[in-house]
Every structure is written in C-alpha cells, then in structure tokens.
Coordinates of C-alpha atoms in Angstrom, one line a residue:
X1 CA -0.5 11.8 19.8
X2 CA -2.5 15.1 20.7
X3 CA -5.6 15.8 18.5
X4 CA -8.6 18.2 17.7
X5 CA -10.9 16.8 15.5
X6 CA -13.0 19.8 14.2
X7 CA -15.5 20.3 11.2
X8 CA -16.1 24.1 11.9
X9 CA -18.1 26.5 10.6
X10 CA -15.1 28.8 9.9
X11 CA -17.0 32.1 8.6
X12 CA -18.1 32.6 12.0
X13 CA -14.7 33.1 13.0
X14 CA -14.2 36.9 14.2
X15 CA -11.6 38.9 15.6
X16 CA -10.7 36.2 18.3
X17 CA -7.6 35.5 20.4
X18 CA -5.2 31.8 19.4
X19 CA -6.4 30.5 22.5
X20 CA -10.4 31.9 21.6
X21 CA -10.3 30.8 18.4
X22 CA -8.8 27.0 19.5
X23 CA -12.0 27.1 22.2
X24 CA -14.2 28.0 19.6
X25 CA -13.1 24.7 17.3
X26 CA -13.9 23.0 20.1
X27 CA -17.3 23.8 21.3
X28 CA -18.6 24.1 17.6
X29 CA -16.9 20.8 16.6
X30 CA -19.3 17.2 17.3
X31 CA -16.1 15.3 17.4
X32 CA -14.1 14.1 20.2
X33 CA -11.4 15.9 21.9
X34 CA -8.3 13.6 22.7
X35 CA -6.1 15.4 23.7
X36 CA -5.2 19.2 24.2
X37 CA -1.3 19.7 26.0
X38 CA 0.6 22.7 25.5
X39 CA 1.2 22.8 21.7
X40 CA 0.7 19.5 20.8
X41 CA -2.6 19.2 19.0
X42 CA -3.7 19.2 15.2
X43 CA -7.4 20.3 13.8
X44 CA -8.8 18.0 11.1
X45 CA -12.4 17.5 9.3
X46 CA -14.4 14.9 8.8
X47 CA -13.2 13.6 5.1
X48 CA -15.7 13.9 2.5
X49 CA -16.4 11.2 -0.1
X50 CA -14.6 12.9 -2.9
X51 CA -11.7 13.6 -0.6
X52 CA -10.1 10.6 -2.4
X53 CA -11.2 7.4 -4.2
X54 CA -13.5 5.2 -1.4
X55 CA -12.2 6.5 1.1
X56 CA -8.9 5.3 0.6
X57 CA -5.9 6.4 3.0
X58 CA -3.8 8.8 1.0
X59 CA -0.8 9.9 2.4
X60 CA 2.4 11.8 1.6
X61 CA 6.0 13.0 2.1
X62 CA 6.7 16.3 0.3
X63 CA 10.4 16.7 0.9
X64 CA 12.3 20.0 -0.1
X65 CA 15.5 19.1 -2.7
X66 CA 17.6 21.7 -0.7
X67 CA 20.3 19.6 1.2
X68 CA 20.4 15.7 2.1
X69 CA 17.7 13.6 3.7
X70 CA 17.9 14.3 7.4
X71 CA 16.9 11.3 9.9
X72 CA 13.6 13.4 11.1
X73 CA 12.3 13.6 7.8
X74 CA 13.3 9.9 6.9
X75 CA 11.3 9.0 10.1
X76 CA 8.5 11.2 8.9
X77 CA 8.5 9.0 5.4
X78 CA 8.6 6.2 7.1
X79 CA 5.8 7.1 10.0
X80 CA 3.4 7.8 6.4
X81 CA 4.6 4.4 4.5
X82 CA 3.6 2.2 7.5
X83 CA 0.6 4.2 8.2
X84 CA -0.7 3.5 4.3
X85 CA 0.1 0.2 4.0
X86 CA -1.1 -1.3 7.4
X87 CA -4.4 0.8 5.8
X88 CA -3.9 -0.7 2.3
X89 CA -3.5 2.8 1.0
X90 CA -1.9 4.9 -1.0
X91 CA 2.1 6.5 -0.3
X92 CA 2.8 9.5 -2.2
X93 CA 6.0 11.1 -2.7
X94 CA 5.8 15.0 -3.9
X95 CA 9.1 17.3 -4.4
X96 CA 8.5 20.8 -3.0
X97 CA 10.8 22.6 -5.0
X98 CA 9.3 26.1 -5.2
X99 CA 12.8 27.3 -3.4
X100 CA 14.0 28.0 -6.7
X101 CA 17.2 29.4 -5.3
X102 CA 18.3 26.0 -3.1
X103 CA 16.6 23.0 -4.8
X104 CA 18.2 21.3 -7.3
X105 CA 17.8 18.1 -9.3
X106 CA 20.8 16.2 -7.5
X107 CA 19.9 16.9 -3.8
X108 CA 16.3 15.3 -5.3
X109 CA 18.0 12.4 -7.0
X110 CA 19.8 11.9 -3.4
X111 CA 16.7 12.2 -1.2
X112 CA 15.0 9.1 -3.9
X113 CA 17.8 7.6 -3.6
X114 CA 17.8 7.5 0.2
X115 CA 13.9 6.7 0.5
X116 CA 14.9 3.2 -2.2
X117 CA 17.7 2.3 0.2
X118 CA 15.5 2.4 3.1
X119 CA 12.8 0.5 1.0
X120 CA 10.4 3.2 1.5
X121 CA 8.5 2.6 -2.1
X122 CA 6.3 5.1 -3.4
X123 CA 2.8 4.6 -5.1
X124 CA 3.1 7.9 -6.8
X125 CA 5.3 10.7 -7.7
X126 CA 9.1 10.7 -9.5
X127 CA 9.5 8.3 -11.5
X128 CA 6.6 6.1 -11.1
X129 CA 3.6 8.8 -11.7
X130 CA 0.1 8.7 -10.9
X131 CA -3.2 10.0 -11.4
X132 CA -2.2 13.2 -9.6
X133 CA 0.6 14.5 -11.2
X134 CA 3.1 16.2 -12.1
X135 CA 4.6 15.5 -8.6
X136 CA 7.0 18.5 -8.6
X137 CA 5.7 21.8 -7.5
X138 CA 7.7 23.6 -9.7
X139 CA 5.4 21.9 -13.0
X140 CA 2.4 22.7 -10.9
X141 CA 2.7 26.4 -11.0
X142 CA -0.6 27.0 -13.4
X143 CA -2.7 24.9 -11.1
X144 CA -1.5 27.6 -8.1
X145 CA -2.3 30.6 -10.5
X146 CA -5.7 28.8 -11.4
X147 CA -7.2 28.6 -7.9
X148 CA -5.0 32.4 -6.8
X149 CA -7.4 33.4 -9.2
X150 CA -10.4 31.6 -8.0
X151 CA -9.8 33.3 -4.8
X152 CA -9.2 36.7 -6.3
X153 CA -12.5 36.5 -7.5
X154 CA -14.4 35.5 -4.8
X155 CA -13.3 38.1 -2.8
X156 CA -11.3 35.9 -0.4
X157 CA -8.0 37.4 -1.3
X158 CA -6.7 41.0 -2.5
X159 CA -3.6 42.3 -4.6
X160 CA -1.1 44.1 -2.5
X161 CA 0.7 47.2 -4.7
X162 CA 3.0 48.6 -1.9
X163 CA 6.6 48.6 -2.9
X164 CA 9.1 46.5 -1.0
X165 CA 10.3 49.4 0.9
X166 CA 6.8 50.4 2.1
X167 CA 6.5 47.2 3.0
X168 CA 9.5 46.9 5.3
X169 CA 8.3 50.3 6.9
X170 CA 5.2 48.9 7.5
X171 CA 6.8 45.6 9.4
X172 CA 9.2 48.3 11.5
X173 CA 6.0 50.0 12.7
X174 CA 4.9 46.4 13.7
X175 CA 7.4 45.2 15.2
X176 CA 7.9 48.6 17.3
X177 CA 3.8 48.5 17.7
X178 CA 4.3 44.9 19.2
X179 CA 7.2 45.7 21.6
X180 CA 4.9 48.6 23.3
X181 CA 1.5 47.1 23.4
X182 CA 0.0 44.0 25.0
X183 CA -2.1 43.6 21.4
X184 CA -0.2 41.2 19.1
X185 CA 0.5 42.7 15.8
X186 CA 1.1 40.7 12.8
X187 CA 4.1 41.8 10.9
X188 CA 3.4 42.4 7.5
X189 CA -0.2 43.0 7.4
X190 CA -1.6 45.3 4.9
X191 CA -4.5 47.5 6.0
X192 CA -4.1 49.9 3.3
X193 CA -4.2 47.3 0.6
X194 CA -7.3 45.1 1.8
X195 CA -9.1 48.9 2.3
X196 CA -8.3 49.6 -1.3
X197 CA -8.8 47.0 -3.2
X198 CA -7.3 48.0 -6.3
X199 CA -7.6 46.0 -9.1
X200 CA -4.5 45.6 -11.7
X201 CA -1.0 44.1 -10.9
X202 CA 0.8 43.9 -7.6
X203 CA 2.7 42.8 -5.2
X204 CA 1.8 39.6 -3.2
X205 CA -1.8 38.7 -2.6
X206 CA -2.5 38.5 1.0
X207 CA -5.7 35.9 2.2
X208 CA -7.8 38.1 3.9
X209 CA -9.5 37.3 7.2
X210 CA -10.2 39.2 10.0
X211 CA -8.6 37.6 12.5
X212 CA -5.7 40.1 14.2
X213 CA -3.7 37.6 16.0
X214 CA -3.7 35.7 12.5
X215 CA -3.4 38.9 10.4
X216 CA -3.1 39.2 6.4
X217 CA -0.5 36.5 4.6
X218 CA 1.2 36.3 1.8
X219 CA -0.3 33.6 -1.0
X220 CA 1.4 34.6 -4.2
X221 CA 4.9 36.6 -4.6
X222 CA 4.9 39.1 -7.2
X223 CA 7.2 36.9 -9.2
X224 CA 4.8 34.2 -9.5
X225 CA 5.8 32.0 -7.0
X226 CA 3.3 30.4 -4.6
X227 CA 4.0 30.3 -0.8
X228 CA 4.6 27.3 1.2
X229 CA 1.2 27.2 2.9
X230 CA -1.1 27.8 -0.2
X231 CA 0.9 25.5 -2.8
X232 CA 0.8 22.6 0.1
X233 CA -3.1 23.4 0.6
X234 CA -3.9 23.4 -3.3
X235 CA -1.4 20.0 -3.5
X236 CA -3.0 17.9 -0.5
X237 CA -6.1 18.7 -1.5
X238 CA -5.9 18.2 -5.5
X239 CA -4.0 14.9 -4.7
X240 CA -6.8 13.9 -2.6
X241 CA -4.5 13.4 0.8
X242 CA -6.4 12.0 3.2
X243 CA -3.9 12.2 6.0
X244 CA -1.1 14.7 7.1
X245 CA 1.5 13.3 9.0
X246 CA 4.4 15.5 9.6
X247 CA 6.7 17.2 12.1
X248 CA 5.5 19.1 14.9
X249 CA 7.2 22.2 13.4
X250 CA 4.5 22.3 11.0
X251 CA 2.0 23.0 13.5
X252 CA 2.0 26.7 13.2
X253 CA 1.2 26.0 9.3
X254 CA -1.9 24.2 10.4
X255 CA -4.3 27.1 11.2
X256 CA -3.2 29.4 8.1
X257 CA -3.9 26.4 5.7
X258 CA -7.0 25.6 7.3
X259 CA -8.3 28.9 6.1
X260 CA -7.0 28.3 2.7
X261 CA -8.7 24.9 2.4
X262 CA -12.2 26.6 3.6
X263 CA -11.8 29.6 1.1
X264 CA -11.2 27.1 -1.8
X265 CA -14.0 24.7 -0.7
X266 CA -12.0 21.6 0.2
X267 CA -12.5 18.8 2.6
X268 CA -9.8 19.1 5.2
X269 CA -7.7 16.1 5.2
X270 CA -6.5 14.6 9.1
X271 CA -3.4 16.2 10.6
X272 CA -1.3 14.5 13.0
X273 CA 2.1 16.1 14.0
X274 CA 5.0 14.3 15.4
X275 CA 7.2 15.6 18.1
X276 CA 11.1 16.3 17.0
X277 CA 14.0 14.4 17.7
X278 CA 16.7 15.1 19.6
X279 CA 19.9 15.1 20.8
X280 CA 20.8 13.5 24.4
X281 CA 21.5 17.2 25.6
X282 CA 17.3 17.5 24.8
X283 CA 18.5 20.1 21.8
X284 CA 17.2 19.9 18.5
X285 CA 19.5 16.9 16.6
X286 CA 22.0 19.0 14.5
X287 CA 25.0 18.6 12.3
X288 CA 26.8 19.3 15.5
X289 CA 26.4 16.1 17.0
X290 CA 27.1 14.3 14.0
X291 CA 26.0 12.2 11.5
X292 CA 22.3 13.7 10.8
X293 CA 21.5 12.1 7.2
X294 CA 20.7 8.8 5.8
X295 CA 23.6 9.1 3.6
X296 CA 26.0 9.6 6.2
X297 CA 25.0 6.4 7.6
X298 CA 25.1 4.6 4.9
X299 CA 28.1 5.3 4.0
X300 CA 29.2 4.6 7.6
X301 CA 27.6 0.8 7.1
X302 CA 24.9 0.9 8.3
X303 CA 22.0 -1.7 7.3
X304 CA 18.6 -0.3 5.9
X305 CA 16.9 -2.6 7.9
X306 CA 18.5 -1.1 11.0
X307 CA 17.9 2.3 10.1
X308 CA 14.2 1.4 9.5
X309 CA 13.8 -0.4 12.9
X310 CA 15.4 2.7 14.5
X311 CA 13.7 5.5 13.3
X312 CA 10.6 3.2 14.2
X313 CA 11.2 3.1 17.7
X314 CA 12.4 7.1 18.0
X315 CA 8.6 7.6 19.3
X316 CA 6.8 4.7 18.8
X317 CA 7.0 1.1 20.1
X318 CA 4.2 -1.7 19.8
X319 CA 3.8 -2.3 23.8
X320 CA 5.9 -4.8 24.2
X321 CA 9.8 -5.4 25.2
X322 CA 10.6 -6.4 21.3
X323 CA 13.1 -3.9 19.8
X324 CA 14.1 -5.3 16.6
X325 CA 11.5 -5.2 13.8
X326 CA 11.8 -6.0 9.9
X327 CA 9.3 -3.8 8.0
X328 CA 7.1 -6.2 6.9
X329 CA 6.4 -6.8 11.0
X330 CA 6.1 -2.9 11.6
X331 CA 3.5 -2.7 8.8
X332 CA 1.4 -5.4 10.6
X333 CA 2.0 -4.0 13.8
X334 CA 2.3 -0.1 13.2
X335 CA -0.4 2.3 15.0
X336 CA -0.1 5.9 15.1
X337 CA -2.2 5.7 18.1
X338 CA 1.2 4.0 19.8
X339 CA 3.6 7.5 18.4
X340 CA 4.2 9.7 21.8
X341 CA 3.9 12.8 22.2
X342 CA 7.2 13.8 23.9
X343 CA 10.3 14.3 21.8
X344 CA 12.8 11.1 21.4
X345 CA 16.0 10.8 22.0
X346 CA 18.8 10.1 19.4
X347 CA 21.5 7.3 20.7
X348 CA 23.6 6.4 18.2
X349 CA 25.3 3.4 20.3
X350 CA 21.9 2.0 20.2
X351 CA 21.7 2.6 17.0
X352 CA 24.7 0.5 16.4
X353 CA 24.2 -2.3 18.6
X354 CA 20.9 -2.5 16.4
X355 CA 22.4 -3.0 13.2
X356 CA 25.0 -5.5 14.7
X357 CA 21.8 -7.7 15.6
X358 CA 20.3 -7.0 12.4
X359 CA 23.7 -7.6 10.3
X360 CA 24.3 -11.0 12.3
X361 CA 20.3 -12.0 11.7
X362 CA 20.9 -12.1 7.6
X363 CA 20.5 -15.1 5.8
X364 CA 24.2 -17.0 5.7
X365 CA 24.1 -16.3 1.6
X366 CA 23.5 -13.2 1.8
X367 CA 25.9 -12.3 4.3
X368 CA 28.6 -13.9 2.8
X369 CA 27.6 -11.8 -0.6
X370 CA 28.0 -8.9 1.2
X371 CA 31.6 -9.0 3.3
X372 CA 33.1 -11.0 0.6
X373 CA 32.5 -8.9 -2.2
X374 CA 33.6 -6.4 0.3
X375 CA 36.7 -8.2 1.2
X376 CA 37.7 -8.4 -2.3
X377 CA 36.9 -5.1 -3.4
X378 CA 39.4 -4.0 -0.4
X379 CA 41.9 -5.3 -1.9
X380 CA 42.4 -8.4 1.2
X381 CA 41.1 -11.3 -0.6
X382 CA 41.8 -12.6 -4.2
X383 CA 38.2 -14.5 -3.8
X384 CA 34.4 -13.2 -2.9
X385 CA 33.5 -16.8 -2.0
X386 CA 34.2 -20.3 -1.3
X387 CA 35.3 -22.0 1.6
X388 CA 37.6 -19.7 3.3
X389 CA 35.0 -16.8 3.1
X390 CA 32.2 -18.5 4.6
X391 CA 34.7 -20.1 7.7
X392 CA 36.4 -16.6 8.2
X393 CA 33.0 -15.0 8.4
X394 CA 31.5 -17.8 10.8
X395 CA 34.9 -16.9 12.7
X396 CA 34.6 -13.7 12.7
X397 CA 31.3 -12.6 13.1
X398 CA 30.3 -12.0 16.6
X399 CA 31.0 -9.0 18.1
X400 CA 30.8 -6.9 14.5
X401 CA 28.3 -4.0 14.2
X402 CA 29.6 -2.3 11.1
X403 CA 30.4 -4.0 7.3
X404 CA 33.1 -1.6 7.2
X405 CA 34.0 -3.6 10.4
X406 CA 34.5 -6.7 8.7
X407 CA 37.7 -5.3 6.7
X408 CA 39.3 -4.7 9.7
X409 CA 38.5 -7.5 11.3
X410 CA 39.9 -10.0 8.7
X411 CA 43.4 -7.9 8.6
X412 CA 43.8 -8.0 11.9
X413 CA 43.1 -11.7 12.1
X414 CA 45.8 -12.7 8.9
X415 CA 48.5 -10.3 10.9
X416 CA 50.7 -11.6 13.0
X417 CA 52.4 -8.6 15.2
X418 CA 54.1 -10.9 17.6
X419 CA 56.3 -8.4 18.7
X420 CA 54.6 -5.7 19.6
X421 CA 52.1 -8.2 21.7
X422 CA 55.5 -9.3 23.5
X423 CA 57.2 -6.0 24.1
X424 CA 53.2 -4.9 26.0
X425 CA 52.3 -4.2 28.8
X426 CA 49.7 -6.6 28.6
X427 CA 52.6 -9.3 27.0
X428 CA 54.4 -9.0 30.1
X429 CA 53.8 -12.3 31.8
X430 CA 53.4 -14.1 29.1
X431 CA 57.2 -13.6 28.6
X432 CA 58.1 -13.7 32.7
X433 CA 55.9 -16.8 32.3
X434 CA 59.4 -18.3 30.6
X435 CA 57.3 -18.8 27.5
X436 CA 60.8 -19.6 25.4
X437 CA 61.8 -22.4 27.5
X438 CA 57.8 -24.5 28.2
X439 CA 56.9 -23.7 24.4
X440 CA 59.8 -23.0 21.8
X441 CA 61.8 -25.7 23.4
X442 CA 60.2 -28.2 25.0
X443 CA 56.4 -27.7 23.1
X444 CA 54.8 -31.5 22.8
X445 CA 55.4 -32.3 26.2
X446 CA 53.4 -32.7 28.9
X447 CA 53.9 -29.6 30.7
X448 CA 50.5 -30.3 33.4
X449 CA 48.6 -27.3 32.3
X450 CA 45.0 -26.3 31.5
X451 CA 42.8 -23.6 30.3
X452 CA 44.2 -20.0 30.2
X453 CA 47.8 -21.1 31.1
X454 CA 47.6 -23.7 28.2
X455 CA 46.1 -21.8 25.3
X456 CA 47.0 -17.9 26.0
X457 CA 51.1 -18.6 25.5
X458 CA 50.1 -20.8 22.6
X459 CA 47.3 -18.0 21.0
X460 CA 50.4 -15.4 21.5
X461 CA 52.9 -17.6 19.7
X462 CA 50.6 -18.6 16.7
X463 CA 48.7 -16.0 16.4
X464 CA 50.9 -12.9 17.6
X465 CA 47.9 -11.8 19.5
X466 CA 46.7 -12.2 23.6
X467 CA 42.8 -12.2 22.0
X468 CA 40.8 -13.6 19.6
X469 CA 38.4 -16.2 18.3
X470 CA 38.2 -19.8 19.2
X471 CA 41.8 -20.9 18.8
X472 CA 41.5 -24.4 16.9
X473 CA 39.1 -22.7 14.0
X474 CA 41.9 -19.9 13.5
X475 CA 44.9 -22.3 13.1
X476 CA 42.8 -24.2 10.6
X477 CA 41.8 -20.8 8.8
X478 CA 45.5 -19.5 9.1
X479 CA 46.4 -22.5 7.5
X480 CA 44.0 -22.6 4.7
X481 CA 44.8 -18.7 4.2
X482 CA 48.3 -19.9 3.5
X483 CA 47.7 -22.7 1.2
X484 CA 44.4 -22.0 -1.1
X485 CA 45.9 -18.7 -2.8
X486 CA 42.9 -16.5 -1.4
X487 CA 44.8 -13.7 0.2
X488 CA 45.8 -11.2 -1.5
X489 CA 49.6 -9.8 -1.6
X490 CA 48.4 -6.8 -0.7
X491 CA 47.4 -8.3 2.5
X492 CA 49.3 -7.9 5.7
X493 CA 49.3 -12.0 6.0
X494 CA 51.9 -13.9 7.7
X495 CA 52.0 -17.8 6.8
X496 CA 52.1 -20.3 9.7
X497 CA 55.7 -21.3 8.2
X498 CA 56.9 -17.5 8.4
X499 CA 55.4 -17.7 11.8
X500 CA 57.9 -20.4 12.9
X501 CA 60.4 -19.3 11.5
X502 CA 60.1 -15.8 13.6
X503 CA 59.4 -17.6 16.6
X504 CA 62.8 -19.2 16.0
X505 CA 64.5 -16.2 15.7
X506 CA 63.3 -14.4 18.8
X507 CA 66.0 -13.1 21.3
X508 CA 63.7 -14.0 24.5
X509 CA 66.6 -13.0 26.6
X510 CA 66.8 -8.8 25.3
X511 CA 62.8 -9.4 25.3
X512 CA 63.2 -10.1 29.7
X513 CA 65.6 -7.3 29.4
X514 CA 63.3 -4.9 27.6
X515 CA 60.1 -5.8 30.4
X516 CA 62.5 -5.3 33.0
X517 CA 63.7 -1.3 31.6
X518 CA 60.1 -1.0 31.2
X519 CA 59.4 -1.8 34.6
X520 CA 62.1 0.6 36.0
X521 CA 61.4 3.6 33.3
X522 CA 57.5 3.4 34.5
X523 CA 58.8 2.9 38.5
X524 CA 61.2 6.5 38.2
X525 CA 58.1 8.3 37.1
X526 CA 56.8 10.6 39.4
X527 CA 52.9 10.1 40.3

C-alpha cells in the first residue's frame, strides 16, 4: 500500500504547485517514505497522546444511507474490522447522512443490516452507542457550527456573500480562464470575498489558504449544512480515529482535510487508501455487470462466510496458496501491509465456487438446519428433519454452490421424467441398446455385464435419468421418500411402484420408431 508519512509544518505552505507541495511534505517530514507511485499515496501524522485513549487503534466506516451496501464499501468495512481487532481496537460505525435529499432511514437500516449478516460488529455507533456519539451526522450539526465558528474567529476561514448567480459567473470565468492558460484555476474561488472580509451573514464559508492549485473551498452551505470534507475532519477527529482506511477515491479529500485538521488544531489520524475493484473488462464494478450489493447476494444464497473470505482476498492475501479463510483466521492473520496496490479483479465464478466450499465445510447440524427448513418452506418436504433430510442432503451435496440450489436439486432427484430421457438425444442408445428385452423382460438374470453397461440402463429405468448420485443410496432414498410421508403433494415425486407400473406401459417399439425419425429429420437437414 503506498504511503507518506508526514508531520508538517503546514503554515509554511505557500503558493506551491500539487507536485511542490507533495515534495515539500516530504523533505520537511522525519518519517519514512514507503512508497510514492503515481497517485497512490496517503499523508498522515504522527498520533498524539490525546488522539484516542492509550493509544488505542480507532477505526471507522462512515457509510452514506443513499442506496444499498455496495461490495467495495463492504470490503472497506471489513478491511477496518480486521485491522482493529488483530490491534485489539476499537471498530466504529458512523452514518454520514448530511445528503438530506437521498439518505433515508431504510437504506441505513439495510446497510446495518448488511454489515450483521456479514458479522462485521461494531464497538460504536447505531444502536450500540459510545462515548463519541451521536453517530449520525445529521444530530451532529451543532458540533460543525461550533468549530465553523472557531475557525471564523481565528481568521482561518471567511463568509462568502455573493449570490448564486455571481457565483456561477465567477466558475464560467474559471473554467474559460483554465481552458486558455497553462495556470490551473480553481473553480469557485472567491477573491472578492476573502479581500473583503465582511462580517454578517452569507453564503458559504470558504477555508482560506493561499495555495492556487488548492484554491478557496466551501466548509459550510448557507443553509447550514456542513460539507463532506469539514464534517469528516471534525468527526475523525472528535471520535478520536486513529486510522483512515478507505477507498482510493478518497484520495483527493486527503489534502483539503489535512488543512482543516491543522486549522482546528488536531492530531492527524493515519490514512491508507485502497485501490477500487473492478470489473474483468478493468472498468470500475457497476450495476452493469451485475449483482454489485451484499443484498443482492444474499438473496442469491450466498453464505456470509463466503462473502467475507472473498472480499478478503479482492487485494489482499496472507502469502500463502490458502484461499478460504473463516474470520476468526483473517483476524489473526490480517496485515494491511499484505493489501496491493493495484486494483482487483471481480470474478463472480470464483466467488461461487467459494461459497460451495464454504457451504459443504458447515457443521452436519447446521447444514441440515439450513436446507431443510429450506426444503420445507418450499413447499417439497412435509419435514425439516429426520432421517430422510440428513440421507438426501449427504446424497446430494457435492457439486452444490448455492442453498437456493438445494431446492432444485431435491426436485429433480424425486422426479422421474423417464420419457423425455428416452425420446433424447442422449437416450438414444440406451433404447438401441434393446433395453425392453435385457431389463423389462428378462431383469434378474445373468445378462454378463459390468460397470456402465450394467448400471446406466438400470439408473434410466429407476430413476428416469442418464446422471445422478450413487445409484444404491438413491433407490434406498426413493424408497424411503415413498414410504415415510415426507414429501410433500405438492412435490413432483413419483413412487418406485408408479415407476413400474410406467415402465410396464412403455411402447418400446414407437420409442425405436421415434429415434429412428429423429435420426432421418436431423440427416435431411442441410449443414
């Protein structure tokens, strides 16, 4: 993960290009340099002892309540739980709800819900509390005003009084200032308003630093409302974070809240920014390449546990070949040393194959729990357990990556579509085989064969199917479906008795008849 690690004095900062100002952290910092690659870097400061309680890790996931947990933020959660509690810190969950307009209360209840699913558990914030609370920036509006005003004072910041459509002028003039000149001009700064420096109401207040390349940003709306960078700054630090971790996006934030934290006096907490993830075409992961959000896939069956070791490994890995992870081990082994720096890609067959191990790995008991209350509630079964459910699932399990799976898998196993296995392609020489003659008639006696040509004609008969499970567990489980009253009548089931009884009424002669039109229809086709 790229790093700066800088306790700068920031007031000697002048009128310096990005790339000046990011050499300047560097040859006035007494820390190390890691690493410095393109835009992958972070600045942090030493912490201070009141930066939290002993020096204990602090760390936190501020989600915004606009829409459903997305799979980068739920790796960003979970990237901050493993990093506090192989520390013995602290995780703390804040809701950045100062979007007034998009955030509502059940896209938060959602997001908790996700986060409990994933057993991602929370120290401090909704419904648990804490020492640092209220844990919704929209109840934390007075604390903003209170240190707006502390800056106000100081000098640090000024009141803007342009009206909106000055304002817009003024970004016009910069964009068209920007497009003709090799100077970078910051849209939206106010020179008129930081020469002024009325005193009364206004507009936004802009932090004020002379830094062009930075130029003048907005703090406070006029309506109140704090801005993203200053209500994070006043939060991490009043909540005593020690340590950032979040998505690389963030990184232009970085810089603008640094001056805030210097302004206001605080001990800078330790950044670390983690790359995106992506799609296999290398794009950002989007709703169009499908399921993005933990509720989709949950609802799609997939296991917590698999989603956790997942989202582990998009980015991080413990140096070793092992791919499958319970969260107690990635506590114990979890670094963020070990997160790269390039992006990762998301591959949701891996993804699957991964929660197939991790749905075949659970406990027997609860296993069983699971498909049969699932079973039942499908309406297939009568029963969530006894002895039937545990043999069928024993049956049945290999090869299953979904629980939705599962449903499908049992109704398919009590069918018996003998027909439409005999009229297939795939059917064919089973009946060219002269299956009515060796088995309906003359079955019991020794007919001299072994292996496929033994058991395939006798699967297809009692099972109505040319694959499946070992064949002397599903007779025994086709006949226990039949006689302990388990299945329900909703189900699709065919009893070994109704199985005979169709056998004995198949006309094997139009079935010969039927392969051989077939053959001739598919032969008169031009290639």
């Amino acid at each position: 993960m790229a790093s700066i690690l800088a306790g700068t004095p920031w007031m000697r900062i002048g009128t310096l290009t990005m790339l000046e100002l990011y050499r300047s952290i560097l040859r006035q910092s007494s820390s190390s340099v890691y690493y410095c690659k393109r835009r992958r870097f972070s600045v942090s400061a030493s912490l201070s002892k009141n930066s939290s309680k002993d020096g204990e890790v602090r760390v936190r996931f501020a989600p915004s309540p606009t829409g459903n947990l997305h799979v980068g933020g739920a790796r960003t959660a979970l990237f901050n739980y493993l990093f506090a509690r192989s520390k013995g810190g602290k995780f703390v969950l804040r809701i950045e709800d100062t979007d007034l307009e998009r955030s509502t209360r059940e896209s938060e209840d959602a997001v908790l819900q996700d986060l409990s699913w994933l057993g991602l558990d929370w120290d401090e914030g909704p419904g648990v509390g804490g020492d640092y609370g209220p844990y919704r920036q929209s109840e934390r509006n007075s604390l903003y005003k209170q240190y707006a005003d502390k800056l106000l004072e100081s000098g640090h910041v000024y009141r803007c009084f342009c009206t909106n459509e000055e304002l817009e002028k003024m970004k016009e003039i910069a964009k068209l200032k920007q497009a003709t000149s090799s100077l970078q001009w910051k849209v939206g700064h106010c020179n008129r308003c930081r020469s002024a420096r009325r005193v009364g109401k206004g507009n936004p207040l802009h932090v004020s630093w002379n830094l062009d390349t930075l130029g003048d940003f907005v703090i406070m709306r006029s309506n109140g409302q704090p801005v993203y960078n200053f209500c994070v700054t006043v939060d991490d630090a009043t909540m005593a974070i020690s340590h950032v971790i979040r998505a690389e996006e963030h990184l232009p934030n970085t810089l603008r809240q640094a001056l805030i934290y210097k302004a206001l006096g605080f001990s800078m907490p330790y950044f670390a920014h983690v790359s995106l993830i992506l799609a296999p075409d290398r794009s950002k992961l989007s709703k169009r390449h499908g399921a993005t959000s933990v509720g989709q896939f949950r609802e799609m069956g997939y296991l917590p546990q698999a989603m956790v070791n997942y989202l582990a490994l998009l980015g991080w890995g413990d140096g070793t070949e092992n791919e499958l992870f319970t969260l107690e081990e990635l506590v114990e082994k979890f670094t963020i040393g070990r997160v790269n720096k390039s992006g990762a890609i998301f591959d949701s067959t891996k993804l699957r194959w991964m929660n197939g191990q991790h749905l075949r790995a659970l406990p027997s008991e609860e296993l069983t729990k699971l498909i049969g209350e699932r079973w039942k509630s499908a309406g297939i079964l009568t029963k969530s357990e006894g002895p039937f459910v545990d043999e069928a699932i024993q049956l049945l399990k290999d090869g299953i990556d979904l629980v939705p799976d599962w449903d499908k898998a049992l109704s398919n196993f009590l069918s018996y579509p003998l027909h439409a296995t005999l009229t297939s392609p795939e059917g064919k020489t089973i009946v060219e085989d002269k299956l009515s003659e060796k088995w309906v008639k003359s079955f019991g006696k020794s007919l001299k064969r072994k292996g496929k040509s033994l058991f395939m004609p006798l699967r297809v008969l009692l099972t109505g199917k040319l694959h499946g499970p070992d064949m002397g567990a599903s007779i025994l489980l086709i006949h226990k479906a039949g006689t302990h009253g388990v299945v329900s009548s909703q189900a699709e089931f065919v009893t070994l008795d109704e199985r005979f009884k169709m056998l004995r009424q198949v006309d094997w002669e139009a079935l010969n008849k039927d392969q051989l039109a077939l053959e001739s229809a598919a032969a008169a086709m031009p290639n």
